[in-house]
Short mmCIF file of C-alpha atoms in Angstrom, two decimals:
data_model
loop_
_atom_site.label_atom_id
_atom_site.label_comp_id
_atom_site.label_asym_id
_atom_site.label_seq_id
_atom_site.Cartn_x
_atom_site.Cartn_y
_atom_site.Cartn_z
CA SER Z 1462 57.61 138.97 107.97
CA SER Z 1463 60.69 140.33 105.81
CA ARG Z 1464 63.27 139.46 108.74
CA SER Z 1465 61.81 135.83 108.79
CA SER Z 1466 61.98 135.28 105.04
CA ARG Z 1467 65.83 135.96 105.19
CA ARG Z 1468 66.19 134.07 107.89
CA TRP Z 1469 64.70 131.11 105.56
CA VAL Z 1470 66.76 131.97 103.25
CA GLY Z 1471 69.42 131.50 105.45
CA LEU Z 1472 68.62 129.05 106.93
CA LEU Z 1473 68.08 127.30 103.15
CA LEU Z 1474 71.35 128.17 102.08
CA ALA Z 1475 73.21 126.62 105.45
CA ALA Z 1476 71.42 123.61 104.77
CA ALA Z 1477 72.53 123.29 100.92
CA LEU Z 1478 75.81 124.56 101.74
CA GLY Z 1479 75.86 121.71 104.30
CA VAL Z 1480 75.10 118.86 101.93
CA LEU Z 1481 76.98 119.98 99.20
CA ALA Z 1482 80.02 119.96 101.96
CA VAL Z 1483 79.01 116.20 103.01
CA PHE Z 1484 78.72 115.21 98.93
CA TRP Z 1485 82.49 116.88 98.56
CA ILE Z 1486 84.00 115.30 101.18
CA GLY Z 1487 82.35 111.73 100.96
CA SER Z 1488 83.26 111.69 96.99
CA GLN Z 1489 86.98 111.95 98.27
CA PRO Z 1490 88.88 109.11 97.81
CA GLN Z 1491 90.42 108.01 101.10
CA GLN Z 1492 93.15 105.10 99.66
CA ASP Z 1493 95.25 105.78 96.80
CA TRP Z 1494 96.72 103.32 93.97
CA VAL Z 1495 100.12 102.89 94.45
CA VAL Z 1496 103.01 101.11 92.74
CA MET Z 1497 104.15 98.69 94.97
CA ASP Z 1498 106.96 96.51 92.66
CA ILE Z 1499 108.51 97.65 89.55
CA LYS Z 1500 110.54 95.03 86.81
CA ALA Z 1501 112.27 96.66 83.32
CA PRO Z 1502 111.51 100.67 84.16
CA ASP Z 1503 112.29 101.41 80.71
CA GLY Z 1504 109.77 99.76 79.14
CA ILE Z 1505 106.81 101.27 81.88
CA SER Z 1506 104.66 103.63 80.85
CA LEU Z 1507 102.27 106.04 84.00
CA PRO Z 1508 99.84 108.51 83.53
CA GLY Z 1509 100.33 111.87 83.63
CA GLY Z 1510 103.57 111.68 83.75
CA ALA Z 1511 104.85 110.15 87.64
CA THR Z 1512 108.09 109.42 88.47
CA LEU Z 1513 108.35 105.82 88.69
CA VAL Z 1514 109.44 103.81 92.43
CA GLN Z 1515 108.39 102.47 94.56
CA GLY Z 1516 105.79 104.14 96.44
CA THR Z 1517 104.41 106.35 93.64
CA ARG Z 1518 100.90 107.56 93.74
CA LEU Z 1519 98.96 107.08 90.28
CA GLU Z 1520 96.96 109.35 88.16
CA SER Z 1521 93.75 107.83 86.92
CA GLY Z 1522 94.88 106.89 82.75
CA VAL Z 1523 96.40 104.90 80.75
CA LEU Z 1524 99.27 102.29 82.20
CA SER Z 1525 100.96 99.99 80.31
CA THR Z 1526 103.97 96.93 80.46
CA GLY Z 1527 106.84 96.95 77.69
CA PRO Z 1528 107.56 93.17 75.97
CA GLU Z 1529 109.71 92.90 79.20
CA SER Z 1530 108.90 94.90 82.27
CA GLU Z 1531 105.78 94.03 84.94
CA LEU Z 1532 103.86 96.40 87.12
CA ALA Z 1533 102.22 95.58 90.89
CA ILE Z 1534 100.07 98.39 92.43
CA GLN Z 1535 97.77 98.02 94.98
CA LEU Z 1536 94.94 100.46 96.26
CA GLY Z 1537 95.33 100.80 100.11
CA ASP Z 1538 94.39 97.80 101.74
CA LYS Z 1539 92.09 96.80 99.44
CA LEU Z 1540 93.21 95.46 95.86
CA ARG Z 1541 96.67 94.74 94.55
CA PHE Z 1542 97.34 93.67 91.34
CA THR Z 1543 100.23 93.25 88.61
CA MET Z 1544 100.71 93.56 84.87
CA LEU Z 1545 102.68 91.60 83.31
CA PRO Z 1546 104.37 92.19 79.78
CA GLY Z 1547 102.45 93.72 77.27
CA THR Z 1548 99.68 94.82 79.16
CA SER Z 1549 97.47 98.14 78.52
CA LEU Z 1550 95.40 99.50 80.84
CA GLU Z 1551 93.07 102.32 82.32
CA LEU Z 1552 93.05 102.82 85.41
CA PRO Z 1553 89.87 104.46 86.99
CA GLU Z 1554 89.98 106.90 90.04
CA PRO Z 1555 90.07 105.84 93.74
CA PRO Z 1556 86.92 104.90 94.98
CA GLY Z 1557 85.32 107.81 96.85
CA ARG Z 1558 84.74 107.87 101.06
CA TRP Z 1559 80.57 107.76 100.60
CA PHE Z 1560 80.15 108.42 97.28
CA GLY Z 1561 81.02 107.50 94.22
CA ARG Z 1562 81.93 104.10 94.26
CA ASN Z 1563 81.42 101.98 91.75
CA ARG Z 1564 84.25 101.61 89.37
CA ARG Z 1565 86.02 100.27 86.21
CA LEU Z 1566 88.99 99.24 84.97
CA HIS Z 1567 89.62 98.91 80.91
CA LEU Z 1568 92.08 95.89 80.04
CA GLY Z 1569 92.84 96.97 76.56
CA SER Z 1570 95.47 93.98 76.51
CA GLY Z 1571 97.54 91.30 78.05
CA GLU Z 1572 97.44 89.79 81.72
CA ILE Z 1573 96.74 91.07 85.45
CA TYR Z 1574 96.41 88.74 88.22
CA GLY Z 1575 95.05 90.27 91.52
CA THR Z 1576 93.42 89.83 94.52
CA SER Z 1577 91.99 91.52 97.30
CA GLY Z 1578 93.76 89.16 100.04
CA GLY Z 1579 90.46 86.97 100.29
CA GLN Z 1580 88.16 90.08 101.88
CA LYS Z 1581 85.44 91.80 99.90
CA LEU Z 1582 86.10 94.94 98.14
CA GLY Z 1583 83.66 97.20 100.31
CA PHE Z 1584 83.23 98.61 96.70
CA GLU Z 1585 82.25 97.88 93.19
CA LEU Z 1586 84.83 96.95 90.67
CA VAL Z 1587 84.35 95.81 87.25
CA PHE Z 1588 86.93 94.53 85.17
CA SER Z 1589 86.18 95.19 81.66
CA THR Z 1590 87.03 94.85 78.06
CA GLU Z 1591 86.24 94.68 74.33
CA GLU Z 1592 84.14 90.83 75.05
CA LEU Z 1593 83.32 91.19 78.78
CA GLU Z 1594 82.78 93.05 81.92
CA ALA Z 1595 84.02 90.99 85.36
CA ARG Z 1596 82.36 92.07 88.68
CA LEU Z 1597 84.40 91.56 91.39
CA THR Z 1598 83.66 91.21 94.83
CA GLY Z 1599 86.15 89.17 96.78
CA THR Z 1600 88.86 87.26 95.52
CA THR Z 1601 92.04 86.93 93.83
CA PHE Z 1602 91.52 86.49 89.30
CA ALA Z 1603 92.86 86.90 86.46
CA VAL Z 1604 91.97 88.71 82.97
CA PHE Z 1605 93.92 88.12 79.78
CA ARG Z 1606 92.90 89.82 76.45
CA ILE Z 1607 94.04 89.01 73.05
CA ASP Z 1608 93.47 89.34 69.91
CA VAL Z 1609 91.01 87.56 69.80
CA ALA Z 1610 89.05 86.80 72.88
CA SER Z 1611 89.43 87.66 76.50
CA CYS Z 1612 89.39 85.22 79.56
CA VAL Z 1613 88.93 85.48 83.27
CA CYS Z 1614 90.15 82.93 85.96
CA LEU Z 1615 89.33 82.89 89.36
CA TRP Z 1616 91.10 81.39 92.20
CA GLU Z 1617 89.39 82.34 95.28
CA GLY Z 1618 86.55 84.19 96.05
CA GLY Z 1619 83.40 85.02 93.27
CA ILE Z 1620 83.67 86.80 89.71
CA ALA Z 1621 80.11 86.83 87.49
CA VAL Z 1622 81.34 87.47 84.00
CA THR Z 1623 78.98 89.03 81.07
CA PRO Z 1624 79.41 88.29 77.55
CA LEU Z 1625 79.18 92.17 75.54
CA VAL Z 1626 78.99 89.53 72.37
CA GLY Z 1627 76.53 86.90 71.50
CA ASP Z 1628 73.42 87.02 73.37
CA TYR Z 1629 74.78 84.52 76.31
CA ASP Z 1630 73.62 84.57 80.04
CA VAL Z 1631 76.08 86.01 82.77
CA VAL Z 1632 78.00 83.66 84.02
CA ASN Z 1633 79.39 82.78 87.79
CA LEU Z 1634 82.24 81.16 87.45
CA GLU Z 1635 83.43 78.51 90.36
CA LYS Z 1636 86.18 78.88 92.00
CA ARG Z 1637 89.75 77.27 89.39
CA ASN Z 1638 87.77 78.16 86.61
CA ARG Z 1639 88.31 80.43 83.38
CA VAL Z 1640 86.25 81.28 80.80
CA TRP Z 1641 87.06 82.97 77.76
CA ILE Z 1642 84.91 85.05 75.63
CA PHE Z 1643 85.28 85.58 72.46
CA LYS Z 1644 85.32 88.25 69.78
CA ASP Z 1645 82.91 86.11 66.64
CA GLY Z 1646 80.53 85.50 69.34
CA ARG Z 1647 81.01 82.03 70.08
CA GLU Z 1648 79.59 80.16 72.73
CA PRO Z 1649 81.53 81.02 75.52
CA GLU Z 1650 84.36 78.12 77.07
CA ILE Z 1651 84.30 77.74 79.99
CA LYS Z 1652 87.53 74.67 81.55
CA PRO Z 1653 89.60 73.86 84.77
CA LEU Z 1654 92.65 76.74 84.95
CA ASP Z 1655 95.12 75.35 83.36
CA ALA Z 1656 98.90 74.35 85.20
CA ASN Z 1657 100.47 77.62 84.51
CA GLU Z 1658 98.02 79.72 85.37
CA THR Z 1659 96.67 77.67 88.46
CA MET Z 1660 100.64 78.29 89.78
CA LYS Z 1661 100.51 82.07 89.29
CA LEU Z 1662 97.12 82.78 91.32
CA GLN Z 1663 98.44 80.45 93.99
CA MET Z 1664 101.41 82.76 93.76
CA THR Z 1665 99.17 85.74 93.60
CA ASP Z 1666 97.13 84.62 96.50
CA ASP Z 1667 99.83 83.13 98.79
CA ALA Z 1668 101.34 86.80 98.03
CA GLY Z 1669 98.08 88.82 99.48
CA LEU Z 1670 98.44 92.60 99.82
CA ALA Z 1671 101.34 94.08 101.10
CA GLU Z 1672 103.01 96.80 103.24
CA LEU Z 1673 102.28 100.41 101.76
CA PRO Z 1674 105.73 101.93 101.30
CA ASP Z 1675 106.38 105.63 101.43
CA ALA Z 1676 104.76 107.63 98.94
CA ASP Z 1677 108.04 109.13 97.19
CA SER Z 1678 105.23 111.10 94.50
CA LYS Z 1679 101.76 112.39 94.17
#
């Protein structure tokens, strides 16, 4: 009886360790955020003191661009976006292989133009600001934030925008449109893209996803 009990305890411990191993492996990211393009690097701040060169793999944390700087980063073969001058965002960890695949990217200020290259992301990504949450599927999009409002623009794909101020329903934005969510709680404003937004979004969509450079640093 004692020997049988020890055998069952051993089996249970082995099973528990197996489950933990599977969970740990499944929670590890398959792909990293990688620096793709840089403009005016002196004005760019990266988390963790990473070296700012093409191919740098980024840690999670706050990224920011100065008044003349731009930074393009890409998550493997899933998502690429460009931070325009004066942008600050909080970058999440890459999604896990099987578990921990919901991610939130918070935009504090500025503008981002991004694309998933016409394909579904394969994980849940929410862009958030103080005024809204924008849930992406597979899409070419832009997110802006200024002092009085936040804006989401859609070129292709799908975005569901949830206002965080005022009592308003989720906006399932139609392509070639934008929605402004105002800090003071006034009704969201939905309009077609203007000429400047159209130009930038079309360029972003045409560029698609890039071939990843060799990593320079981890």
